[in-house]
Protein backbone atom coordinates (compact mmCIF):
# COMPACT_ATOMS: atom_id res chain seq x y z
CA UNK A 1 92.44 75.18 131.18
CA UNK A 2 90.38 78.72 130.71
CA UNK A 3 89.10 79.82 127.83
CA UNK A 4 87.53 83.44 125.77
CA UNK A 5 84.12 83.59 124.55
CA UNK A 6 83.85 86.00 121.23
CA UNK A 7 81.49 88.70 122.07
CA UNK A 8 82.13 90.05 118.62
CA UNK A 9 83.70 88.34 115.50
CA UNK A 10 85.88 89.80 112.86
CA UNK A 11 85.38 89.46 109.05
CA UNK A 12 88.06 86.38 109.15
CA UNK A 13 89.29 85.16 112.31
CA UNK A 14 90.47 81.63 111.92
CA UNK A 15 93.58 79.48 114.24
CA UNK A 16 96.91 78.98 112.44
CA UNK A 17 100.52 77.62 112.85
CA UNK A 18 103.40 77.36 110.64
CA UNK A 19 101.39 75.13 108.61
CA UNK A 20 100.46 71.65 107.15
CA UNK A 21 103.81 70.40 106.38
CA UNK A 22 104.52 67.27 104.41
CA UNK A 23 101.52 66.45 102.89
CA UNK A 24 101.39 68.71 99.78
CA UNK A 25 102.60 65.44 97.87
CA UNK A 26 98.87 64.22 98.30
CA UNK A 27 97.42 67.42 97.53
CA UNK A 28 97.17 69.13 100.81
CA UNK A 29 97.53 71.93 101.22
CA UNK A 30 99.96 73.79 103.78
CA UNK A 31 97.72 77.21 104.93
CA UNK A 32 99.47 78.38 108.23
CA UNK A 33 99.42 82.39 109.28
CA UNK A 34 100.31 84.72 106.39
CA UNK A 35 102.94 86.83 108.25
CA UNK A 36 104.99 83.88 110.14
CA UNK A 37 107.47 87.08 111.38
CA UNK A 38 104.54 88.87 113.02
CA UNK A 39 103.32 85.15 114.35
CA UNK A 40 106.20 83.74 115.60
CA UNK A 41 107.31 87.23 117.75
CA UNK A 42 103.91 86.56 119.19
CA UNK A 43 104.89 83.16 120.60
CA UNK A 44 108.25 83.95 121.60
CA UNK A 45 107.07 87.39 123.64
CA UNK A 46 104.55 84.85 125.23
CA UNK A 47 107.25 81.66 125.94
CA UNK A 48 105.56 79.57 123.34
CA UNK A 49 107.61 77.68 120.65
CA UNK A 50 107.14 79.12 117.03
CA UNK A 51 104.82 76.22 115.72
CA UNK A 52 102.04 77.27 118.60
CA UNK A 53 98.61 78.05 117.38
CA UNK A 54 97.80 82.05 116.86
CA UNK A 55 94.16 83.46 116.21
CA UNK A 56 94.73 85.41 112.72
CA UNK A 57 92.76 88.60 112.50
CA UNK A 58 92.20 89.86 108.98
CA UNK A 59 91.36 94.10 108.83
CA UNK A 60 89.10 93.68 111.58
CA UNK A 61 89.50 91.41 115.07
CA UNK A 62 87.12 90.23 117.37
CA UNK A 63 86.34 91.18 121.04
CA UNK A 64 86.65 88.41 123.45
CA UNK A 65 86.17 88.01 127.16
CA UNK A 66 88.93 86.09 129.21
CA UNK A 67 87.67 83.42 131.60
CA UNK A 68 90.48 83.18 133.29
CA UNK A 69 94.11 84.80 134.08
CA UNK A 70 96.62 85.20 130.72
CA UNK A 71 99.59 86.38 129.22
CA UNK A 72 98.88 87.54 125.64
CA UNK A 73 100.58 89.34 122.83
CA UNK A 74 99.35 90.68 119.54
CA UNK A 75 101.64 91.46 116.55
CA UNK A 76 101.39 92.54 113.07
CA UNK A 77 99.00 95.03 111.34
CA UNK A 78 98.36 98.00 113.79
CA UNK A 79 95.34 96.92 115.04
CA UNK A 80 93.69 99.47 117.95
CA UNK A 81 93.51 96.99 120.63
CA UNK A 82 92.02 97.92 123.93
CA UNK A 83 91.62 96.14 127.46
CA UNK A 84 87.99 97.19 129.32
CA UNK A 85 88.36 100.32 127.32
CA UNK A 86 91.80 100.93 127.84
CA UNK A 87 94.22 101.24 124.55
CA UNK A 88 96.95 99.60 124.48
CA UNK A 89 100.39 98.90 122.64
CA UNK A 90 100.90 95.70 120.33
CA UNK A 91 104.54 93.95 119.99
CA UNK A 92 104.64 93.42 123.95
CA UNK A 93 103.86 90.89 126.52
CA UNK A 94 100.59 91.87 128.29
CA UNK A 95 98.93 90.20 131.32
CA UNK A 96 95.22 90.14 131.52
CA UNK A 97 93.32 89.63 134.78
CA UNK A 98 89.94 87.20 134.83
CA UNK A 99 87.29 88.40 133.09
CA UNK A 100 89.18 91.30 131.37
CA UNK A 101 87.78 91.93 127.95
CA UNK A 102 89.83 92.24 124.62
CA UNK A 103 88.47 94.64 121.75
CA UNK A 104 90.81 94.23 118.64
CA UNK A 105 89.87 96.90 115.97
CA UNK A 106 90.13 98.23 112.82
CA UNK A 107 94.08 98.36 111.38
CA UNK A 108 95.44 101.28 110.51
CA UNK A 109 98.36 99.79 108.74
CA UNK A 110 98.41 96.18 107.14
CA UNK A 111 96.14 93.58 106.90
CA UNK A 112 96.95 90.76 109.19
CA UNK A 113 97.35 90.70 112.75
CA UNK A 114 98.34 87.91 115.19
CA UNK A 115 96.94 86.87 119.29
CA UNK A 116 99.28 84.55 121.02
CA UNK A 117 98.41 82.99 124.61
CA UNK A 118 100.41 81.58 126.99
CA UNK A 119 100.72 77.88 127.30
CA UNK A 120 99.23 77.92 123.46
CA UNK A 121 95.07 77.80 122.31
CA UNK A 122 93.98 74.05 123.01
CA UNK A 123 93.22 72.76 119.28
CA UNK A 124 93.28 69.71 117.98
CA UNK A 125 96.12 69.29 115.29
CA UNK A 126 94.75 67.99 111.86
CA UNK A 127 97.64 66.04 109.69
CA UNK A 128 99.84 67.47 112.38
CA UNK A 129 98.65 71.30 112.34
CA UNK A 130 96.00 73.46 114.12
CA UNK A 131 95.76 75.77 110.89
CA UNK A 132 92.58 76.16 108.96
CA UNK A 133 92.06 75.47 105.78
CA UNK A 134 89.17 76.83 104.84
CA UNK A 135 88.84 75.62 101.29
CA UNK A 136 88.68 71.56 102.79
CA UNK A 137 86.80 72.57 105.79
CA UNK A 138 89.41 71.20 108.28
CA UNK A 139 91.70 72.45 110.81
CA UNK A 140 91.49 75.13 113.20
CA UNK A 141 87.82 75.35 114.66
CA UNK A 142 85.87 72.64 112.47
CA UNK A 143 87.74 74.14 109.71
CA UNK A 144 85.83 77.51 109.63
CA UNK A 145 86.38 81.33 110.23
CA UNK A 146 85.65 82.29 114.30
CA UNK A 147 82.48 83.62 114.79
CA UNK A 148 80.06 85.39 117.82
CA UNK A 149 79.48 82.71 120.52
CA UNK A 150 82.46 80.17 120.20
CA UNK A 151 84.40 79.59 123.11
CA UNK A 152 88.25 79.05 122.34
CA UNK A 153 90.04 77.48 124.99
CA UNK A 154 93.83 77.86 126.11
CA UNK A 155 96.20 75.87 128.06
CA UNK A 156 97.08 77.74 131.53
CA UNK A 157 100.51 77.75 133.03
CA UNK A 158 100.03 81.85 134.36
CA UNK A 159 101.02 81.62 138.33
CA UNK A 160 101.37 84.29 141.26
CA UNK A 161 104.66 85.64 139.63
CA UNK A 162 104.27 87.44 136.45
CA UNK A 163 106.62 86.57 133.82
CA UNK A 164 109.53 88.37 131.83
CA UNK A 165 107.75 90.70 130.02
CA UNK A 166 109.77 91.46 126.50
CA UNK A 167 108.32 94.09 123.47
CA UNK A 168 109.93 94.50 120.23
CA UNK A 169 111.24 97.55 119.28
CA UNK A 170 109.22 100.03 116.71
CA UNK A 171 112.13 100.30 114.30
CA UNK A 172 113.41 96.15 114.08
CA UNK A 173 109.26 95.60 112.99
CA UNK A 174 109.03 98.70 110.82
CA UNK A 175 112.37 97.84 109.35
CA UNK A 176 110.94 94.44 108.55
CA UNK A 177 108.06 95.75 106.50
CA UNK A 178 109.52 98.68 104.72
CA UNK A 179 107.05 100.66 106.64
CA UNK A 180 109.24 104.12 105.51
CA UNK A 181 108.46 103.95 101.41
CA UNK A 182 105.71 104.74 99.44
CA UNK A 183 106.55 101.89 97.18
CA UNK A 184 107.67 98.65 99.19
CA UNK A 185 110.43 96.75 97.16
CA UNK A 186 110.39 92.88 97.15
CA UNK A 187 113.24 90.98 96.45
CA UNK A 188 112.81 88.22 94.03
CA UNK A 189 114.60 85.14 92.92
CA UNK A 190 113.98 84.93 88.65
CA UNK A 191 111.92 81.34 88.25
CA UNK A 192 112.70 78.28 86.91
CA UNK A 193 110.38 79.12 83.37
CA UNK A 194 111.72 82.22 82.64
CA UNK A 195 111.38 81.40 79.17
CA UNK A 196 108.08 81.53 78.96
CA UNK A 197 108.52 85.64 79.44
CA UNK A 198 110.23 88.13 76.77
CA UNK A 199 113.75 89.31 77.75
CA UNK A 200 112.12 92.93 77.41
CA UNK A 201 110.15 92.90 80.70
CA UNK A 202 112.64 90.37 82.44
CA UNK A 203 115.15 94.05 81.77
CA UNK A 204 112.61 96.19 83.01
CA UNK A 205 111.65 94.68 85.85
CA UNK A 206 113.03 96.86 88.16
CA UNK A 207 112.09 100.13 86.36
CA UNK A 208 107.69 98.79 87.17
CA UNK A 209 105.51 99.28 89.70
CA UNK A 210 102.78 96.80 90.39
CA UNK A 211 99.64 97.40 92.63
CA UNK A 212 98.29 95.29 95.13
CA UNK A 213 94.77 94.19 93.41
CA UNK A 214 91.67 93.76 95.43
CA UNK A 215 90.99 90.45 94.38
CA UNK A 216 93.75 88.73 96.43
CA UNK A 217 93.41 86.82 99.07
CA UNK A 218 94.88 83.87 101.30
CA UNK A 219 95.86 81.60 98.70
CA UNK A 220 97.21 84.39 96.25
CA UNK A 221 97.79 88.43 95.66
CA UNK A 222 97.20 89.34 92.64
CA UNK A 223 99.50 92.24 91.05
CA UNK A 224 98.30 95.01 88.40
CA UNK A 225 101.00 96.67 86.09
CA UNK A 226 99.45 99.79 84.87
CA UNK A 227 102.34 100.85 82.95
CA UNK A 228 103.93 97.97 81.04
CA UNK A 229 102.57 98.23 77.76
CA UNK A 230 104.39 95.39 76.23
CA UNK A 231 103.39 91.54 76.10
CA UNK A 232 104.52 89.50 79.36
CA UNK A 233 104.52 86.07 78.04
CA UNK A 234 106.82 84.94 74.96
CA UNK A 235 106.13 82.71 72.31
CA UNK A 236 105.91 79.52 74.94
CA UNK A 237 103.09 81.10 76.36
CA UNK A 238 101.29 81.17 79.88
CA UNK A 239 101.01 77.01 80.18
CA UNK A 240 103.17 74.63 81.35
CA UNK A 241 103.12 70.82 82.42
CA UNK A 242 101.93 70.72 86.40
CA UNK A 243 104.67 71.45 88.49
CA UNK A 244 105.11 72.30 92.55
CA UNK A 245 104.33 75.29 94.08
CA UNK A 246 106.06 77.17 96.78
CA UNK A 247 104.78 80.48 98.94
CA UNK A 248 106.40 83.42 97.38
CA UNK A 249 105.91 81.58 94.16
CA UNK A 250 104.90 84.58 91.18
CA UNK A 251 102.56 82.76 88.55
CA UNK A 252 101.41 84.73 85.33
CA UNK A 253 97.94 83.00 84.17
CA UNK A 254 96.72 83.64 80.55
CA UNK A 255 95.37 86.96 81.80
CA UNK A 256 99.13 88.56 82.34
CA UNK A 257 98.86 89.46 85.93
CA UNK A 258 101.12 88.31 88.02
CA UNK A 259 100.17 85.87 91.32
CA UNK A 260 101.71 85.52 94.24
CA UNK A 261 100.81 82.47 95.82
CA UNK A 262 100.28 82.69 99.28
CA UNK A 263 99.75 80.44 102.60
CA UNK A 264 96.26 78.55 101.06
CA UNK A 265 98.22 77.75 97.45
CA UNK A 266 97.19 74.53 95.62
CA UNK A 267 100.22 72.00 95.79
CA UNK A 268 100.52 72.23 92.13
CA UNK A 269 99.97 74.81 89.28
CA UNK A 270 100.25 74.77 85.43
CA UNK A 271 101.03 78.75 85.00
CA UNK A 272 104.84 79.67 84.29
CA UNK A 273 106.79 80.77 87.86
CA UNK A 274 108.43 84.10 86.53
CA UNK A 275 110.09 84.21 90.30
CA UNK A 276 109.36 84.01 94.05
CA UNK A 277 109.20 86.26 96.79
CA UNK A 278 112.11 85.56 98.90
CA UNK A 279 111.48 84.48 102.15
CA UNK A 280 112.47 87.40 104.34
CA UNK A 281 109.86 89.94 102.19
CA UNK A 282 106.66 87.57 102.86
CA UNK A 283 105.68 89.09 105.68
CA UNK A 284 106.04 92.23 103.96
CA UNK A 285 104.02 90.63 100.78
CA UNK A 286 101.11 89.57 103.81
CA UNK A 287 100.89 92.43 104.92
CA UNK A 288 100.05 94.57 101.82
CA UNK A 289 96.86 96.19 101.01
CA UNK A 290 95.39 96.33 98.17
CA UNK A 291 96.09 99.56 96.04
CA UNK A 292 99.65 99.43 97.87
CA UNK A 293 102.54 99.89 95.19
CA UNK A 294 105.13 97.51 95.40
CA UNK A 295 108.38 96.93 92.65
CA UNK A 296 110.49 93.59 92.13
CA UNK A 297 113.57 93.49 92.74
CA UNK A 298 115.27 90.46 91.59
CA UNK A 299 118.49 89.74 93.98
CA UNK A 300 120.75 86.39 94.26
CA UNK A 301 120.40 83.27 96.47
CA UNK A 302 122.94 84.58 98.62
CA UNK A 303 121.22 87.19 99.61
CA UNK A 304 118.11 85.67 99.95
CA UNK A 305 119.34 83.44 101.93
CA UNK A 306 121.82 86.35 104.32
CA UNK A 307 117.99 88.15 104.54
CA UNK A 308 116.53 85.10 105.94
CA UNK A 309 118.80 84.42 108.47
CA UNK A 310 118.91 88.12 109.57
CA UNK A 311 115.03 88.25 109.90
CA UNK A 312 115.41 84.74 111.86
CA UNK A 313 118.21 86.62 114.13
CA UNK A 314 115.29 89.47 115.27
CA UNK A 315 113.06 86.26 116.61
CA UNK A 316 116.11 85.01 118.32
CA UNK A 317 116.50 87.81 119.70
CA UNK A 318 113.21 87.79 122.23
């Protein structure tokens, strides 16, 4: 087993996996990485299985010295990543020699980006999971953010013969994220209370744009409609009796901005769910900053579901 000591931490560094499944029925919640596209390409360009634990880097990474021999990958936001100095290109299998150092920088584009090792970061699951959840203190690293000083350690399996090494083409990840448009379109599937919301914005929907709000965060982004000027909720109003939550689930509180919730959602919530993000466009929805324009597109399960299985047919593809 080796292991990287942070010379440098990051605004929010913390470990995650697909997340805390199958506990949300006792209030748990599931965190896991934000972008699972941009986390699970960094497992499979490594040989790891999806569910391995990544190091999510939020706007800013850290800069960590290698003890040891690794393979490594780093996805996502285009971070400026550089080894001893030397820049280097994200979406690829890299091997790093003892002692090399890793400087993850600002990001140019996006918000989130991923670090996958080889043989997987030794953490200790929690309720079957490595991620952190940061509002319950658990998970992860004692259930907190990385910081300057902490030595992470990772299984070894990296031998005389260097492995396969794969990258992911520029246009399959930019096609993913709608990096091409000003405004990135989400598809949506119309929620289950969508009579809580006047038939006059439900029609307009795809005529608004919505801006990504500085306020959002892990467990929700927060969208600003600058040009609606009619009333979102109907006569049933923002409230309704606790029901589940799912990621990609759009909430509109009393306020009339509409929430995404995101990886660190509660279990429950007692706003009306105007729609969800489908599944395919999270990744997308991750990676937006705020001030980004985005526009709702409402399509059917089908094609949520044909979306899904072609963004699952990219990973396969590594």
């Amino acid at each position: 087993m080796a292991a990287v000591e942070i010379q440098k931490s990051g605004p929010l560094s913390t470990f995650q996996d697909l997340g805390r499944v199958g506990h949300q029925h006792q209030g748990v919640r599931v965190c896991g990485a934000m972008d699972t596209f941009a986390s699970r390409v960094a497992n499979r360009l490594v040989g790891n299985t999806d569910d391995c634990a990544v190091i999510e880097y939020t706007l800013l990474g850290d800069t960590v010295t290698f003890s040891g021999p690794a393979i490594v990958a780093m996805t996502g936001a285009d971070a400026e990543c550089r080894v001893n100095g030397q820049r280097l290109s994200m979406w690829q299998t890299l091997r790093l020699e003892p002692g090399a150092t890793l400087t993850i920088g600002g990001m140019a584009w996006g918000v989130r980006a991923y670090l996958a090792v080889s043989g997987g970061w030794a953490v200790t699951p929690v309720l079957g999971s490595a991620s952190t959840d940061l509002a319950a203190g658990f998970g992860g690293l004692d259930g907190r953010a990385l910081k300057k000083g902490d030595f992470l350690r990772f299984n070894t399996g990296v031998g005389d013969e260097t492995p396969a090494m794969k990258k992911l083409s520029a246009n399959r990840y930019r096609e993913v994220y709608h990096r091409d448009q000003e405004v990135i379109p989400l598809r949506v599937l119309l929620g289950p209370d969508s009579d809580h919301f006047h038939s006059r914005f439900v029609a307009a929907l795809d005529q608004l744009q919505f801006q990504i709000s500085s306020d959002s965060n892990r467990q929700g982004i927060t969208l600003d409609c600058k040009h609606y000027d009619g009333s979102i909720h109907s006569a049933l109003g923002p409230d309704i009796i606790s029901s589940f939550t799912a990621i990609g689930t759009i909430q509109i509180p009393r306020h009339g901005r509409p929430t995404v919730l995101m990886a660190d959602r509660q279990s429950t919530g007692g706003f009306a769910r105007f729609a969800k993000v489908i599944d395919a466009d999270l990744p997308t929805m991750a990676q937006c900053r705020p001030g980004q324009s985005v526009c709702l597109v409402p399509v059917s399960l089908a094609e949520a579901r044909a979306a899904k299985l072609y963004l699952d047919a990219i990973v396969d593809s590594i």
